[in-house]
Short mmCIF file of C-alpha atoms in Angstrom, two decimals:
data_model
loop_
_atom_site.label_atom_id
_atom_site.label_comp_id
_atom_site.label_asym_id
_atom_site.label_seq_id
_atom_site.Cartn_x
_atom_site.Cartn_y
_atom_site.Cartn_z
CA UNK Z 1 -14.41 -11.45 -1.84
CA UNK Z 2 -13.78 -13.21 -5.10
CA UNK Z 3 -12.51 -10.20 -6.90
CA UNK Z 4 -10.19 -12.11 -9.21
CA UNK Z 5 -12.58 -11.18 -12.02
CA UNK Z 6 -12.87 -7.71 -13.53
CA UNK Z 7 -14.81 -5.10 -11.53
CA UNK Z 8 -18.55 -5.75 -11.51
CA UNK Z 9 -19.46 -2.69 -13.52
CA UNK Z 10 -16.93 -3.51 -16.27
CA UNK Z 11 -18.08 -7.12 -16.50
CA UNK Z 12 -21.72 -6.02 -16.56
CA UNK Z 13 -21.04 -3.73 -19.50
CA UNK Z 14 -19.62 -6.68 -21.46
CA UNK Z 15 -22.59 -8.88 -20.56
CA UNK Z 16 -24.96 -6.12 -21.57
CA UNK Z 17 -23.37 -5.74 -25.00
CA UNK Z 18 -23.64 -9.45 -25.58
CA UNK Z 19 -27.30 -9.39 -24.61
CA UNK Z 20 -28.23 -6.46 -26.81
CA UNK Z 21 -26.57 -7.72 -29.99
CA UNK Z 22 -29.53 -9.84 -31.18
CA UNK Z 23 -31.89 -6.91 -30.62
CA UNK Z 24 -29.71 -4.64 -32.74
CA UNK Z 25 -29.58 -7.03 -35.73
CA UNK Z 26 -31.65 -5.65 -38.63
CA UNK Z 27 -34.80 -7.58 -39.39
CA UNK Z 28 -35.06 -9.54 -42.64
CA UNK Z 29 -36.52 -7.39 -45.39
CA UNK Z 30 -40.13 -8.12 -46.27
CA UNK Z 31 -40.81 -9.67 -49.66
CA UNK Z 32 -41.66 -7.17 -52.37
CA UNK Z 33 -45.02 -8.87 -52.82
CA UNK Z 34 -46.05 -8.07 -49.22
CA UNK Z 35 -49.06 -5.79 -48.96
CA UNK Z 36 -48.66 -2.19 -47.85
CA UNK Z 37 -50.90 -2.56 -44.76
CA UNK Z 38 -48.81 -5.54 -43.53
CA UNK Z 39 -45.60 -3.59 -44.00
CA UNK Z 40 -47.06 -0.62 -42.15
CA UNK Z 41 -48.15 -2.85 -39.29
CA UNK Z 42 -44.63 -4.28 -39.02
CA UNK Z 43 -43.11 -0.80 -39.05
CA UNK Z 44 -45.46 0.29 -36.30
CA UNK Z 45 -44.58 -2.75 -34.20
CA UNK Z 46 -40.81 -2.19 -34.39
CA UNK Z 47 -40.64 1.07 -32.35
CA UNK Z 48 -42.86 -0.48 -29.69
CA UNK Z 49 -40.45 -3.39 -29.21
CA UNK Z 50 -37.53 -0.98 -29.03
CA UNK Z 51 -39.37 1.14 -26.44
CA UNK Z 52 -39.92 -1.90 -24.26
CA UNK Z 53 -36.20 -2.79 -24.42
CA UNK Z 54 -34.87 0.67 -23.47
CA UNK Z 55 -36.34 1.00 -19.95
CA UNK Z 56 -35.18 -2.49 -18.95
CA UNK Z 57 -31.52 -2.24 -19.97
CA UNK Z 58 -30.43 1.19 -21.16
CA UNK Z 59 -32.64 3.36 -18.93
CA UNK Z 60 -31.35 1.70 -15.73
CA UNK Z 61 -28.86 4.00 -13.99
CA UNK Z 62 -27.09 3.97 -10.66
CA UNK Z 63 -24.50 6.12 -8.92
CA UNK Z 64 -21.03 4.79 -8.14
CA UNK Z 65 -17.87 6.16 -6.57
CA UNK Z 66 -14.92 5.63 -8.89
CA UNK Z 67 -11.21 5.91 -8.14
CA UNK Z 68 -10.05 7.68 -11.30
CA UNK Z 69 -6.34 7.70 -10.47
CA UNK Z 70 -3.93 7.66 -7.53
CA UNK Z 71 -3.55 10.78 -5.42
CA UNK Z 72 -5.60 13.10 -3.22
CA UNK Z 73 -9.17 13.03 -1.96
CA UNK Z 74 -10.46 14.44 -5.27
CA UNK Z 75 -9.42 11.27 -7.13
CA UNK Z 76 -12.56 9.49 -5.90
CA UNK Z 77 -15.42 10.83 -8.03
CA UNK Z 78 -19.18 10.19 -8.04
CA UNK Z 79 -20.31 8.97 -11.47
CA UNK Z 80 -23.57 7.72 -13.00
CA UNK Z 81 -23.43 4.24 -14.54
CA UNK Z 82 -25.87 3.10 -17.23
CA UNK Z 83 -27.24 -0.39 -17.82
CA UNK Z 84 -28.61 -2.94 -15.38
CA UNK Z 85 -25.85 -5.30 -14.14
CA UNK Z 86 -26.30 -8.89 -15.35
CA UNK Z 87 -26.28 -11.83 -12.94
CA UNK Z 88 -24.24 -15.00 -13.33
CA UNK Z 89 -25.07 -18.28 -11.64
CA UNK Z 90 -24.56 -18.08 -7.89
CA UNK Z 91 -24.73 -14.27 -7.77
CA UNK Z 92 -27.18 -11.79 -6.26
CA UNK Z 93 -27.92 -8.14 -7.02
CA UNK Z 94 -27.94 -5.99 -3.88
CA UNK Z 95 -29.51 -2.54 -3.62
CA UNK Z 96 -26.89 -0.91 -1.40
CA UNK Z 97 -28.00 1.21 1.56
CA UNK Z 98 -24.72 1.88 3.43
CA UNK Z 99 -20.99 1.26 2.89
CA UNK Z 100 -18.03 1.03 5.25
CA UNK Z 101 -14.95 3.22 4.93
CA UNK Z 102 -11.72 1.48 5.92
CA UNK Z 103 -8.09 2.50 6.34
CA UNK Z 104 -7.22 0.22 3.44
CA UNK Z 105 -9.39 2.45 1.23
CA UNK Z 106 -7.19 5.42 2.09
CA UNK Z 107 -4.09 3.45 1.14
CA UNK Z 108 -5.78 2.21 -2.05
CA UNK Z 109 -6.37 5.81 -3.10
CA UNK Z 110 -2.62 6.40 -2.95
CA UNK Z 111 -1.79 3.18 -4.79
CA UNK Z 112 -0.50 1.49 -1.63
CA UNK Z 113 -3.08 -1.34 -1.46
CA UNK Z 114 -2.32 -4.17 -3.85
CA UNK Z 115 -5.72 -5.92 -3.63
CA UNK Z 116 -7.51 -3.16 -5.50
CA UNK Z 117 -7.30 -3.32 -9.33
CA UNK Z 118 -5.83 -0.36 -11.22
CA UNK Z 119 -8.06 2.71 -11.78
CA UNK Z 120 -10.67 3.35 -12.93
CA UNK Z 121 -12.30 1.10 -10.35
CA UNK Z 122 -15.01 1.27 -7.70
CA UNK Z 123 -13.53 0.72 -4.20
CA UNK Z 124 -15.40 -0.59 -1.18
CA UNK Z 125 -14.98 -3.88 0.69
CA UNK Z 126 -18.17 -3.94 2.74
CA UNK Z 127 -21.75 -2.76 2.48
CA UNK Z 128 -25.31 -3.53 3.54
CA UNK Z 129 -28.55 -3.51 1.59
CA UNK Z 130 -31.48 -5.48 0.20
CA UNK Z 131 -31.36 -8.35 -2.29
CA UNK Z 132 -33.08 -7.11 -5.47
CA UNK Z 133 -32.47 -10.06 -7.82
CA UNK Z 134 -31.19 -13.63 -7.54
CA UNK Z 135 -29.18 -15.59 -10.12
CA UNK Z 136 -29.44 -19.25 -10.98
CA UNK Z 137 -28.27 -21.84 -8.45
CA UNK Z 138 -28.85 -19.45 -5.51
CA UNK Z 139 -30.97 -21.28 -2.94
CA UNK Z 140 -30.25 -19.60 0.40
CA UNK Z 141 -31.04 -16.00 -0.60
CA UNK Z 142 -34.27 -14.47 -1.91
CA UNK Z 143 -35.49 -11.09 -3.12
CA UNK Z 144 -36.13 -8.81 -0.14
CA UNK Z 145 -33.48 -10.31 2.17
CA UNK Z 146 -31.55 -7.72 4.18
CA UNK Z 147 -27.87 -8.58 3.91
CA UNK Z 148 -24.37 -7.38 4.70
CA UNK Z 149 -21.69 -7.96 2.06
CA UNK Z 150 -17.95 -8.61 2.26
CA UNK Z 151 -16.09 -8.34 -1.06
CA UNK Z 152 -12.58 -7.49 -2.27
CA UNK Z 153 -13.76 -4.25 -3.95
CA UNK Z 154 -16.64 -2.72 -5.92
CA UNK Z 155 -19.20 -1.96 -3.19
CA UNK Z 156 -19.23 1.86 -3.10
CA UNK Z 157 -22.20 2.10 -5.44
CA UNK Z 158 -25.99 2.00 -5.36
CA UNK Z 159 -26.25 -1.55 -6.76
CA UNK Z 160 -23.67 -4.33 -6.55
CA UNK Z 161 -23.48 -7.84 -8.00
CA UNK Z 162 -21.68 -10.28 -5.69
CA UNK Z 163 -21.50 -14.03 -5.08
CA UNK Z 164 -24.30 -15.10 -2.72
CA UNK Z 165 -21.63 -16.71 -0.51
CA UNK Z 166 -20.26 -13.23 0.22
CA UNK Z 167 -23.54 -12.10 1.79
CA UNK Z 168 -24.73 -12.59 5.38
CA UNK Z 169 -28.26 -12.08 6.69
CA UNK Z 170 -28.66 -9.01 8.90
CA UNK Z 171 -29.94 -9.93 12.40
CA UNK Z 172 -33.21 -8.50 13.68
CA UNK Z 173 -32.74 -5.02 15.13
CA UNK Z 174 -29.43 -4.26 13.39
CA UNK Z 175 -29.45 -1.07 11.30
CA UNK Z 176 -28.00 -0.87 7.78
CA UNK Z 177 -25.27 1.44 9.17
CA UNK Z 178 -24.25 -1.10 11.82
CA UNK Z 179 -24.36 -3.91 9.26
CA UNK Z 180 -21.98 -1.98 6.97
CA UNK Z 181 -19.66 -1.32 9.92
CA UNK Z 182 -19.33 -4.94 11.01
CA UNK Z 183 -17.73 -7.27 8.38
CA UNK Z 184 -14.19 -5.95 7.77
CA UNK Z 185 -13.36 -4.70 11.27
CA UNK Z 186 -14.90 -7.50 13.31
CA UNK Z 187 -13.76 -10.39 11.10
CA UNK Z 188 -10.22 -8.93 11.14
CA UNK Z 189 -10.20 -8.47 14.93
CA UNK Z 190 -11.81 -11.86 15.61
CA UNK Z 191 -9.48 -13.91 13.42
CA UNK Z 192 -6.38 -12.18 14.80
CA UNK Z 193 -7.36 -12.57 18.45
CA UNK Z 194 -8.81 -16.07 18.37
CA UNK Z 195 -7.50 -17.90 15.29
CA UNK Z 196 -3.94 -16.58 15.55
CA UNK Z 197 -3.81 -15.22 19.12
CA UNK Z 198 -5.71 -18.03 20.91
CA UNK Z 199 -6.82 -15.41 23.44
CA UNK Z 200 -7.43 -16.87 26.91
CA UNK Z 201 -8.42 -15.56 30.38
CA UNK Z 202 -5.94 -13.40 32.32
CA UNK Z 203 -3.89 -12.46 29.25
CA UNK Z 204 -2.79 -8.98 28.15
CA UNK Z 205 -3.29 -7.39 24.72
CA UNK Z 206 -1.92 -4.22 23.10
CA UNK Z 207 -4.34 -2.60 20.63
CA UNK Z 208 -2.94 0.25 18.54
CA UNK Z 209 -5.39 2.91 17.23
CA UNK Z 210 -7.85 1.75 19.88
CA UNK Z 211 -10.43 4.36 18.84
CA UNK Z 212 -10.56 3.16 15.22
CA UNK Z 213 -12.86 0.53 13.70
CA UNK Z 214 -10.59 -2.49 14.27
CA UNK Z 215 -9.45 -1.09 17.63
CA UNK Z 216 -12.98 -0.85 19.02
CA UNK Z 217 -13.90 -4.27 17.59
CA UNK Z 218 -10.81 -5.87 19.17
CA UNK Z 219 -11.49 -4.21 22.54
CA UNK Z 220 -15.08 -5.47 22.57
CA UNK Z 221 -14.00 -8.99 21.62
CA UNK Z 222 -11.41 -8.97 24.42
CA UNK Z 223 -14.28 -8.32 26.86
CA UNK Z 224 -15.84 -11.64 25.87
CA UNK Z 225 -12.95 -13.42 27.60
CA UNK Z 226 -12.54 -13.25 31.39
CA UNK Z 227 -10.00 -10.86 32.95
CA UNK Z 228 -8.21 -9.74 29.78
CA UNK Z 229 -6.11 -6.58 30.25
CA UNK Z 230 -6.25 -4.24 27.25
CA UNK Z 231 -3.59 -1.59 26.59
CA UNK Z 232 -4.85 0.88 23.96
CA UNK Z 233 -3.01 3.71 22.19
CA UNK Z 234 -4.99 6.80 21.15
CA UNK Z 235 -4.74 10.58 21.38
CA UNK Z 236 -5.67 12.02 24.80
CA UNK Z 237 -9.04 13.40 23.64
CA UNK Z 238 -10.23 9.82 22.95
CA UNK Z 239 -9.15 8.24 26.23
CA UNK Z 240 -12.46 8.65 28.05
CA UNK Z 241 -14.37 6.96 25.21
CA UNK Z 242 -12.02 3.98 24.80
CA UNK Z 243 -11.80 3.50 28.57
CA UNK Z 244 -15.58 3.31 28.75
CA UNK Z 245 -15.42 0.79 25.88
CA UNK Z 246 -13.15 -1.60 27.76
CA UNK Z 247 -9.55 -0.37 27.43
CA UNK Z 248 -7.84 -0.95 30.78
CA UNK Z 249 -4.82 1.30 30.20
CA UNK Z 250 -5.15 4.16 27.69
CA UNK Z 251 -1.83 5.55 26.40
CA UNK Z 252 -1.35 8.85 24.55
CA UNK Z 253 1.12 7.82 21.83
CA UNK Z 254 1.63 11.47 20.81
CA UNK Z 255 3.12 12.62 24.11
CA UNK Z 256 4.44 9.41 25.68
CA UNK Z 257 6.54 6.41 24.67
CA UNK Z 258 4.01 3.58 24.71
CA UNK Z 259 6.78 0.98 25.25
CA UNK Z 260 7.87 2.67 28.48
CA UNK Z 261 4.25 3.04 29.63
CA UNK Z 262 3.56 -0.66 29.05
CA UNK Z 263 6.77 -1.69 30.86
CA UNK Z 264 5.80 0.39 33.92
CA UNK Z 265 2.55 -1.56 34.28
CA UNK Z 266 3.62 -4.95 32.87
CA UNK Z 267 7.42 -5.35 33.24
CA UNK Z 268 7.40 -8.86 31.75
CA UNK Z 269 5.66 -7.67 28.58
CA UNK Z 270 2.44 -8.69 26.83
CA UNK Z 271 0.79 -11.85 25.54
CA UNK Z 272 -0.69 -10.52 22.28
CA UNK Z 273 0.12 -7.40 20.25
CA UNK Z 274 -1.94 -6.29 17.23
CA UNK Z 275 0.28 -4.19 14.96
CA UNK Z 276 -1.29 -2.14 12.11
CA UNK Z 277 1.65 0.31 11.94
CA UNK Z 278 4.65 -1.50 10.46
CA UNK Z 279 8.22 -0.24 10.27
CA UNK Z 280 10.03 0.46 13.53
CA UNK Z 281 6.85 -0.10 15.56
CA UNK Z 282 6.92 -3.79 14.61
CA UNK Z 283 10.41 -4.08 16.16
CA UNK Z 284 9.09 -2.43 19.35
CA UNK Z 285 6.13 -4.80 19.41
CA UNK Z 286 8.29 -7.91 19.11
CA UNK Z 287 10.53 -6.75 21.97
CA UNK Z 288 7.45 -6.15 24.14
CA UNK Z 289 6.28 -9.77 23.93
CA UNK Z 290 6.43 -12.13 26.88
CA UNK Z 291 7.81 -15.64 26.33
CA UNK Z 292 5.07 -17.51 24.40
CA UNK Z 293 3.77 -14.13 23.24
CA UNK Z 294 2.30 -13.52 19.78
CA UNK Z 295 2.82 -10.53 17.48
CA UNK Z 296 0.13 -10.22 14.79
CA UNK Z 297 0.98 -7.63 12.16
CA UNK Z 298 -1.81 -6.59 9.80
CA UNK Z 299 -0.95 -3.27 8.21
CA UNK Z 300 1.55 -0.55 7.33
CA UNK Z 301 -0.28 2.59 8.42
CA UNK Z 302 3.04 4.39 8.95
CA UNK Z 303 3.31 4.61 5.15
CA UNK Z 304 0.35 6.99 5.05
CA UNK Z 305 1.56 10.58 5.50
CA UNK Z 306 -0.47 13.30 3.77
CA UNK Z 307 -3.29 12.92 1.26
CA UNK Z 308 -0.92 11.91 -1.57
CA UNK Z 309 1.73 9.19 -1.58
CA UNK Z 310 4.71 10.26 0.51
CA UNK Z 311 7.74 8.48 -0.95
CA UNK Z 312 9.88 9.35 2.07
CA UNK Z 313 7.36 7.74 4.45
CA UNK Z 314 7.12 4.66 2.20
CA UNK Z 315 10.92 4.33 1.97
CA UNK Z 316 11.34 4.84 5.70
CA UNK Z 317 8.75 2.16 6.44
CA UNK Z 318 10.40 -0.36 4.12
CA UNK Z 319 13.87 0.46 5.47
CA UNK Z 320 12.71 -0.30 9.01
CA UNK Z 321 10.70 -3.35 7.95
CA UNK Z 322 10.85 -6.08 10.57
CA UNK Z 323 12.66 -9.32 9.77
CA UNK Z 324 13.86 -12.09 12.08
CA UNK Z 325 15.78 -15.36 11.94
CA UNK Z 326 13.94 -18.53 12.96
CA UNK Z 327 16.64 -19.24 15.57
CA UNK Z 328 15.73 -15.99 17.32
CA UNK Z 329 12.09 -17.09 17.40
CA UNK Z 330 13.08 -20.40 18.93
CA UNK Z 331 15.33 -18.83 21.54
CA UNK Z 332 12.79 -16.13 22.39
CA UNK Z 333 9.82 -18.51 22.52
CA UNK Z 334 7.80 -15.99 20.52
CA UNK Z 335 5.69 -16.09 17.37
CA UNK Z 336 5.07 -13.59 14.58
CA UNK Z 337 1.90 -13.81 12.44
CA UNK Z 338 0.75 -11.84 9.41
CA UNK Z 339 -2.92 -11.18 8.66
CA UNK Z 340 -4.54 -9.70 5.52
CA UNK Z 341 -8.28 -10.15 5.03
CA UNK Z 342 -7.96 -9.18 1.37
CA UNK Z 343 -5.98 -12.35 0.65
CA UNK Z 344 -8.60 -14.57 2.32
CA UNK Z 345 -11.25 -13.82 -0.32
CA UNK Z 346 -11.25 -17.44 -1.45
CA UNK Z 347 -11.61 -18.87 2.09
CA UNK Z 348 -15.41 -18.63 2.18
CA UNK Z 349 -15.93 -21.31 4.82
CA UNK Z 350 -13.34 -19.81 7.19
CA UNK Z 351 -14.85 -16.33 6.95
CA UNK Z 352 -18.42 -17.61 7.26
CA UNK Z 353 -17.51 -19.38 10.51
CA UNK Z 354 -16.03 -16.17 11.93
CA UNK Z 355 -19.04 -14.10 10.78
CA UNK Z 356 -21.53 -16.52 12.33
CA UNK Z 357 -19.71 -16.35 15.67
CA UNK Z 358 -19.59 -12.54 15.54
CA UNK Z 359 -23.31 -12.31 14.69
CA UNK Z 360 -24.11 -14.61 17.64
CA UNK Z 361 -22.11 -12.28 19.91
CA UNK Z 362 -24.07 -9.32 18.50
CA UNK Z 363 -27.39 -11.04 19.26
CA UNK Z 364 -26.17 -11.65 22.81
CA UNK Z 365 -25.35 -7.94 23.17
CA UNK Z 366 -21.62 -8.58 23.64
CA UNK Z 367 -20.44 -6.65 20.57
CA UNK Z 368 -21.92 -3.63 18.84
CA UNK Z 369 -20.32 -1.46 16.13
CA UNK Z 370 -19.76 2.16 17.12
CA UNK Z 371 -20.65 4.59 14.32
CA UNK Z 372 -18.58 7.77 14.34
CA UNK Z 373 -20.47 9.52 11.54
CA UNK Z 374 -22.43 8.95 8.32
CA UNK Z 375 -21.61 10.74 5.05
CA UNK Z 376 -23.31 10.98 1.66
CA UNK Z 377 -21.45 9.61 -1.37
CA UNK Z 378 -20.93 13.22 -2.46
CA UNK Z 379 -18.95 13.82 0.77
CA UNK Z 380 -16.49 10.93 0.40
CA UNK Z 381 -13.50 13.28 0.23
CA UNK Z 382 -14.38 14.92 3.55
CA UNK Z 383 -15.00 11.51 5.14
CA UNK Z 384 -11.58 10.28 3.97
CA UNK Z 385 -9.92 13.42 5.28
CA UNK Z 386 -11.46 12.96 8.74
CA UNK Z 387 -10.27 9.36 8.95
CA UNK Z 388 -6.80 10.09 7.63
CA UNK Z 389 -6.34 12.89 10.17
CA UNK Z 390 -7.32 10.39 12.92
CA UNK Z 391 -10.32 12.46 14.02
CA UNK Z 392 -12.82 9.60 14.14
CA UNK Z 393 -13.88 7.44 17.06
CA UNK Z 394 -15.38 4.30 15.56
CA UNK Z 395 -16.62 3.57 12.07
CA UNK Z 396 -17.03 5.98 9.17
CA UNK Z 397 -20.10 5.15 7.04
CA UNK Z 398 -21.11 6.23 3.52
CA UNK Z 399 -24.83 6.27 2.78
CA UNK Z 400 -26.24 5.90 -0.74
CA UNK Z 401 -29.19 8.10 0.16
CA UNK Z 402 -29.02 11.16 -2.16
CA UNK Z 403 -27.81 14.33 -0.53
CA UNK Z 404 -30.69 16.82 0.02
CA UNK Z 405 -30.56 19.93 -2.16
CA UNK Z 406 -30.71 22.13 0.96
CA UNK Z 407 -27.48 20.62 2.31
CA UNK Z 408 -25.77 21.03 -1.05
CA UNK Z 409 -26.67 24.73 -1.07
CA UNK Z 410 -25.57 25.18 2.53
CA UNK Z 411 -22.20 23.58 1.89
CA UNK Z 412 -19.67 26.37 1.21
CA UNK Z 413 -17.76 26.10 -2.04
CA UNK Z 414 -14.00 25.76 -2.02
CA UNK Z 415 -13.69 29.35 -3.25
CA UNK Z 416 -16.01 30.51 -0.46
CA UNK Z 417 -13.89 28.66 2.07
CA UNK Z 418 -10.78 30.40 0.73
CA UNK Z 419 -12.53 33.76 0.95
CA UNK Z 420 -13.64 33.04 4.52
CA UNK Z 421 -10.07 32.10 5.42
CA UNK Z 422 -8.78 35.32 3.85
CA UNK Z 423 -11.34 37.33 5.84
CA UNK Z 424 -10.38 35.56 9.06
CA UNK Z 425 -6.69 36.17 8.36
CA UNK Z 426 -7.41 39.84 7.63
CA UNK Z 427 -9.34 40.20 10.90
CA UNK Z 428 -6.43 38.63 12.78
CA UNK Z 429 -3.96 40.97 11.06
CA UNK Z 430 -6.14 43.99 11.81
CA UNK Z 431 -6.42 42.95 15.45
CA UNK Z 432 -2.63 42.57 15.67
CA UNK Z 433 -2.19 46.05 14.17
CA UNK Z 434 -4.72 47.55 16.63
CA UNK Z 435 -2.98 45.85 19.54
CA UNK Z 436 0.36 47.14 18.29
CA UNK Z 437 -1.03 50.70 18.07
CA UNK Z 438 -2.41 50.46 21.59
CA UNK Z 439 0.98 49.31 22.84
CA UNK Z 440 2.64 52.21 21.05
CA UNK Z 441 0.22 54.66 22.68
CA UNK Z 442 0.96 53.16 26.08
CA UNK Z 443 4.68 53.50 25.44
CA UNK Z 444 4.21 57.11 24.33
CA UNK Z 445 2.24 57.85 27.49
CA UNK Z 446 4.95 56.28 29.60
CA UNK Z 447 7.57 58.41 27.80
CA UNK Z 448 5.46 61.57 28.24
CA UNK Z 449 4.91 61.04 31.98
CA UNK Z 450 8.56 61.74 32.98
CA UNK Z 451 8.53 64.86 30.80
CA UNK Z 452 5.37 66.12 32.54
CA UNK Z 453 6.98 65.49 35.91
CA UNK Z 454 10.08 67.43 34.86
CA UNK Z 455 7.89 70.27 33.63
CA UNK Z 456 6.03 70.39 36.96
CA UNK Z 457 9.33 70.44 38.85
CA UNK Z 458 10.55 73.33 36.72
CA UNK Z 459 7.30 75.23 37.30
CA UNK Z 460 7.64 74.72 41.07
CA UNK Z 461 11.22 76.00 40.99
CA UNK Z 462 10.10 79.08 39.08
CA UNK Z 463 7.37 79.76 41.64
CA UNK Z 464 9.87 79.42 44.51
CA UNK Z 465 12.22 81.86 42.83
CA UNK Z 466 9.42 84.40 42.38
CA UNK Z 467 8.45 84.11 46.05
CA UNK Z 468 12.04 84.62 47.14
CA UNK Z 469 12.26 87.77 45.11
#
């Protein structure tokens, strides 16, 4: 998670130019007295040397997702990069197999995440893959090692150069998808609950977005401590899943006031609250704390409204931003903590300790990432849309495996989708018209029935008159 340097692909391009300069320098002209055969031999040798150089440096290509500007889902584009990335001392080259998609990536696309450099830049804070090359001074990694990577950005691509200290060996039996799903969510949840929260038996915890990556990680980690009560907010359709995963009290935040629901069950309040929302929800969280309770705020998800930056949502969030005087903290016997994994990129030892503990828990079967779905790099826009619309349960994964041609053909084009929508709308309109016509016919029949009755009555009267005559 160094990331203070330029993006890997930009730095590699500079290194590559420096390397190729000597090769591009023209050779010293041969003396005029040199024989023709010698000159011919030299001329023949030159193209061969050039040919050897091209495959190694210039012919190397890899695909990368690039944020080209701030805005909608279409701002993240799949591009082909040329030139093999160069390694510095202490770095490794990883052939990426899978990448994790995080909520911070959605905010970064809108320009709301300050730890991502300005576009054009390759996003991605976590991935898994195989070590393909090792730089000088690297002693604890070798070619062929299966690793997971945690970095500030630059991992949504087929190859990535990162410091060896940002890699962690994948345990036996863990898939590349699980390995890509673990670093960001589990390190975040672990450090909040145990380093800040000091979670202990018989305590209560509120986990917002309990069906998301951090939410599921936090719930699983709570289960490693005896008799912890977990309150989890999620839409009603996700309640069964999160309850099975360890949430004690599932709350539908869309139809109910979660503060009232918590108070009904725990009138005194809660011991730990994990707040990724920001704004007015942070005020609610603070007021829900018991004495000696801890509020850990780690995001501003309320700022995200729509696929492009919503200035009203941003302004509203900042207007309602939580602030408190130290005297109030003293009198309330409460604490407020702030957590941001992106600003811990220099704390290698701290993160390594957390990762080692999490990997031990995985080996013991106490934690296991839940994969919602896996998407090809070409489908990153659809994957982002699903996460932003809160339709995922667990982790969203991007795979670097090329998308099969059959799937590409099967995927309807945007124009086709529009046409299908038009057809569906037309069918609905036609059905409405048919229903309206049927109703009109029924009304006409109802109107005609009294007339028929009147006609029959008149006919009867006529017959009676005839008989009387």
